[in-house]
Coordinates of C-alpha atoms in Angstrom, one line a residue:
M1 CA -85.0 221.8 131.1
T2 CA -85.0 224.8 133.3
R3 CA -87.4 223.6 136.5
I4 CA -89.0 226.4 138.2
L5 CA -90.6 226.1 142.4
I6 CA -93.8 227.7 143.0
A7 CA -94.5 228.3 146.4
D8 CA -97.5 229.8 146.9
D9 CA -100.4 228.4 149.7
E10 CA -103.4 229.4 147.4
P11 CA -103.6 226.2 145.4
R12 CA -105.6 228.6 142.8
I13 CA -102.5 230.6 142.0
A14 CA -99.9 227.9 141.7
S15 CA -102.3 226.1 139.5
F16 CA -102.0 229.3 136.9
I17 CA -98.6 229.5 137.8
A18 CA -97.7 226.3 136.4
K19 CA -99.6 225.8 133.6
G20 CA -98.6 229.0 132.0
L21 CA -94.8 228.6 132.7
T22 CA -95.3 224.1 131.4
A23 CA -97.0 226.5 128.3
A24 CA -93.6 228.3 128.4
G25 CA -91.6 224.9 128.0
F26 CA -90.5 225.1 132.5
T27 CA -91.2 222.3 134.4
T28 CA -92.8 223.2 137.4
S29 CA -93.2 222.2 141.0
S30 CA -95.7 223.2 143.7
V31 CA -95.4 223.7 148.0
E32 CA -98.1 225.2 150.4
D33 CA -95.7 226.3 153.4
G34 CA -93.0 228.3 153.8
I35 CA -91.2 224.9 156.0
R36 CA -91.0 223.2 152.0
A37 CA -90.0 225.6 150.5
L38 CA -86.3 225.6 152.0
D39 CA -86.7 222.1 151.6
Y40 CA -87.3 222.4 148.2
G41 CA -85.5 225.0 147.1
S42 CA -82.5 224.6 149.5
S43 CA -81.3 220.3 147.4
G44 CA -80.3 221.6 144.1
E45 CA -82.9 220.8 141.9
F46 CA -84.3 223.7 140.7
D47 CA -83.2 226.9 138.7
L48 CA -85.4 229.3 140.1
L49 CA -88.1 230.1 143.3
I50 CA -91.2 232.1 143.3
L51 CA -92.1 233.4 146.7
D52 CA -95.1 233.8 147.9
I53 CA -94.3 235.9 152.3
G54 CA -97.8 235.1 153.9
M55 CA -97.6 230.8 154.2
P56 CA -98.6 228.7 156.8
R57 CA -95.3 226.9 159.2
M58 CA -92.6 229.6 157.7
D59 CA -93.7 232.7 155.9
G60 CA -91.6 233.6 153.4
F61 CA -88.9 236.0 154.5
A62 CA -88.1 234.2 157.2
V63 CA -87.7 230.9 154.1
L64 CA -85.4 234.4 152.3
S65 CA -83.1 234.5 154.6
A66 CA -82.7 230.8 155.7
L67 CA -81.8 230.3 152.3
R68 CA -79.4 233.9 151.7
A69 CA -78.3 231.5 155.5
M70 CA -76.8 228.8 153.6
H71 CA -75.3 230.3 150.7
C72 CA -77.5 229.0 147.5
T73 CA -77.5 231.7 145.8
V74 CA -80.7 229.7 143.6
P75 CA -82.8 233.3 142.2
V76 CA -86.0 234.1 144.4
I77 CA -89.2 236.3 143.2
V78 CA -91.2 237.1 145.8
L79 CA -94.4 236.9 144.3
T80 CA -97.1 238.7 147.6
A81 CA -100.1 240.7 148.3
K82 CA -97.8 242.7 150.5
D83 CA -97.2 245.8 148.7
S84 CA -96.1 248.2 151.3
L85 CA -92.7 249.6 151.1
Q86 CA -91.2 248.2 154.1
D87 CA -92.1 244.4 152.6
T88 CA -91.0 245.2 149.7
L89 CA -87.4 246.7 150.7
A90 CA -87.0 243.0 153.6
A91 CA -87.9 241.1 150.7
L92 CA -85.0 242.7 148.9
N93 CA -82.5 243.6 151.3
G94 CA -83.4 240.2 152.4
G95 CA -81.1 238.2 149.2
A96 CA -84.7 238.2 146.5
D97 CA -83.9 239.4 143.4
D98 CA -86.6 240.3 142.6
Y99 CA -90.6 241.0 144.1
M100 CA -94.4 241.5 142.5
T101 CA -97.7 242.1 143.8
K102 CA -100.3 240.0 143.8
P103 CA -103.2 240.4 141.7
F104 CA -100.1 240.3 139.2
R105 CA -100.0 239.8 135.5
F106 CA -98.5 236.4 134.1
E107 CA -96.7 237.9 130.5
E108 CA -94.8 240.2 133.3
L109 CA -93.9 237.4 135.2
L110 CA -92.4 235.4 132.9
S111 CA -90.1 238.2 131.5
R112 CA -88.8 238.6 134.5
I113 CA -88.1 234.6 134.6
R114 CA -87.2 234.7 132.2
L115 CA -84.3 237.8 132.7
R116 CA -83.7 236.8 135.5
L117 CA -82.8 233.1 134.4
R118 CA -80.5 234.7 132.1
D119 CA -78.5 235.6 134.8
T120 CA -77.6 232.6 136.3
P121 CA -74.0 230.5 134.4
G122 CA -74.8 227.9 132.3
F123 CA -78.7 229.6 131.2
Q124 CA -80.4 228.0 128.0
G125 CA -83.0 230.7 127.2
A126 CA -85.8 229.8 125.7
P127 CA -86.1 229.5 122.1
V128 CA -87.1 232.5 119.7
P129 CA -91.0 232.1 119.0
T130 CA -91.1 231.3 115.3
S131 CA -94.4 229.5 113.5
G132 CA -94.1 229.4 109.4
D133 CA -93.2 233.0 107.9
V134 CA -94.1 234.7 111.8
T135 CA -91.7 235.4 114.1
L136 CA -91.4 237.3 117.9
D137 CA -88.3 239.8 118.9
V138 CA -89.6 239.0 122.7
D139 CA -86.5 241.9 123.5
L140 CA -89.0 244.8 121.2
R141 CA -91.9 243.4 121.8
S142 CA -92.9 242.8 117.8
A143 CA -93.0 241.0 115.6
K144 CA -91.8 239.9 112.1
V145 CA -93.7 238.2 108.8
R146 CA -91.8 238.2 105.5
G147 CA -88.5 240.3 106.4
R148 CA -91.5 243.3 107.9
T149 CA -91.4 244.4 111.3
V150 CA -95.0 244.5 112.5
P151 CA -95.1 246.8 116.4
L152 CA -97.1 244.8 118.3
S153 CA -98.6 246.6 122.1
A154 CA -97.8 244.8 125.1
R155 CA -101.0 242.5 125.1
E156 CA -100.8 242.2 121.1
F157 CA -97.5 240.3 121.6
A158 CA -98.7 238.6 124.7
M159 CA -101.1 237.0 122.5
A160 CA -99.1 236.4 119.7
R161 CA -96.8 234.2 121.9
A162 CA -99.7 232.5 122.9
F163 CA -101.5 231.2 119.7
M164 CA -97.7 230.8 118.9
E165 CA -96.3 228.5 121.0
N166 CA -100.7 226.4 121.0
E167 CA -100.1 226.3 116.8
G168 CA -102.8 224.1 115.0
R169 CA -104.6 224.2 118.7
L170 CA -108.0 225.6 119.9
L171 CA -107.6 228.0 123.0
T172 CA -110.7 229.7 124.7
R173 CA -111.1 232.5 125.6
E174 CA -111.6 231.9 129.5
Q175 CA -108.0 230.8 128.4
L176 CA -106.7 233.6 126.4
L177 CA -107.6 236.0 129.2
S178 CA -106.6 234.1 132.2
R179 CA -103.2 233.9 130.2
V180 CA -103.2 237.6 129.1
W181 CA -105.1 239.3 131.2
G182 CA -104.4 237.1 134.2
Y183 CA -107.0 235.1 136.8
D184 CA -108.9 238.1 138.4
F185 CA -109.5 239.5 135.2
D186 CA -113.4 240.4 136.0
G187 CA -114.2 242.5 131.4
S188 CA -116.1 241.2 130.0
S189 CA -114.5 238.0 127.6
N190 CA -115.3 240.5 124.0
V191 CA -111.8 241.7 124.4
V192 CA -111.0 238.8 122.6
D193 CA -112.2 239.0 120.0
V194 CA -111.5 242.4 120.1
Y195 CA -107.6 241.6 119.8
V196 CA -108.0 239.1 117.5
G197 CA -109.1 242.3 115.6
Y198 CA -105.9 243.5 116.2
L199 CA -103.7 241.0 115.2
R200 CA -104.7 239.8 112.1
N201 CA -105.3 243.2 111.2
K202 CA -101.9 243.6 111.6
L203 CA -100.5 239.7 111.1
G204 CA -102.5 238.8 108.8
P205 CA -106.0 237.0 109.1
E206 CA -105.3 234.2 107.9
R207 CA -104.1 233.0 109.9
F208 CA -106.2 233.2 113.4
L209 CA -109.7 231.0 112.9
A210 CA -113.0 231.5 114.8
V211 CA -114.5 228.3 116.4
R212 CA -117.7 229.8 116.9
G213 CA -118.9 229.9 119.5
A214 CA -115.5 228.0 121.7
G215 CA -112.3 230.3 120.6
Y216 CA -110.3 230.6 117.7
R217 CA -106.9 228.0 116.5
F218 CA -104.1 229.4 114.7
V219 CA -102.9 228.4 111.7
A220 CA -99.5 228.9 110.4
V221 CA -99.0 230.0 106.4
P222 CA -95.8 228.8 105.5
A223 CA -92.5 230.7 104.7
A224 CA -92.1 231.6 100.9
A225 CA -89.7 229.3 99.6
P226 CA -86.9 230.5 98.1
Q227 CA -86.4 231.2 94.1
P228 CA -84.1 230.0 92.2
S229 CA -81.9 232.4 90.4
S230 CA -82.5 231.9 86.8
G231 CA -79.1 231.1 84.6
A232 CA -77.8 232.6 81.9

């Protein structure tokens, strides 16, 4: 199991990331200050570190510098509210593998995590999302339904993935908003219904069951059984 360390002193953000990564099949641990981030990050127990800059006791730049001075090669994705070019260059030149600014979309963070982990020797990628007769292609951002390729927008793909990874489970509108649009989305939850409509049109209405007043449930349609060949 791939283990990811989240170093962020904002509990709401750390919890949001941890829930999303757990749903995606990762194991997570969280720390709220730089000293613990350095201690845990250099332990060799983690496959990737998500690192905030503005942490107490020791800031993220110092943590990153100390990790690299110790020849610790754990991939580091800096996730911070600092969005200046100077901060970005300081982190990348200091040994960060990637740099993202807050607010952020979880699906983008997840994609960057998988990209960095693919570069890690011995890493086994996550399985291709498949449910019944639907398979998602992560690289092409499309779905294959009974041999037919269906292109999806970024948010359609993110929502389809959320449904398929939670096959048969009720997903509330709030859960889908958080997973697809991010923790800071302040629009109407009606957008969820709109995108479910898009997916129904593209993948089939029978797969997305509405639960009145609650949300939606994804139901897998079994793949068609191969037809027996006719003998003479």
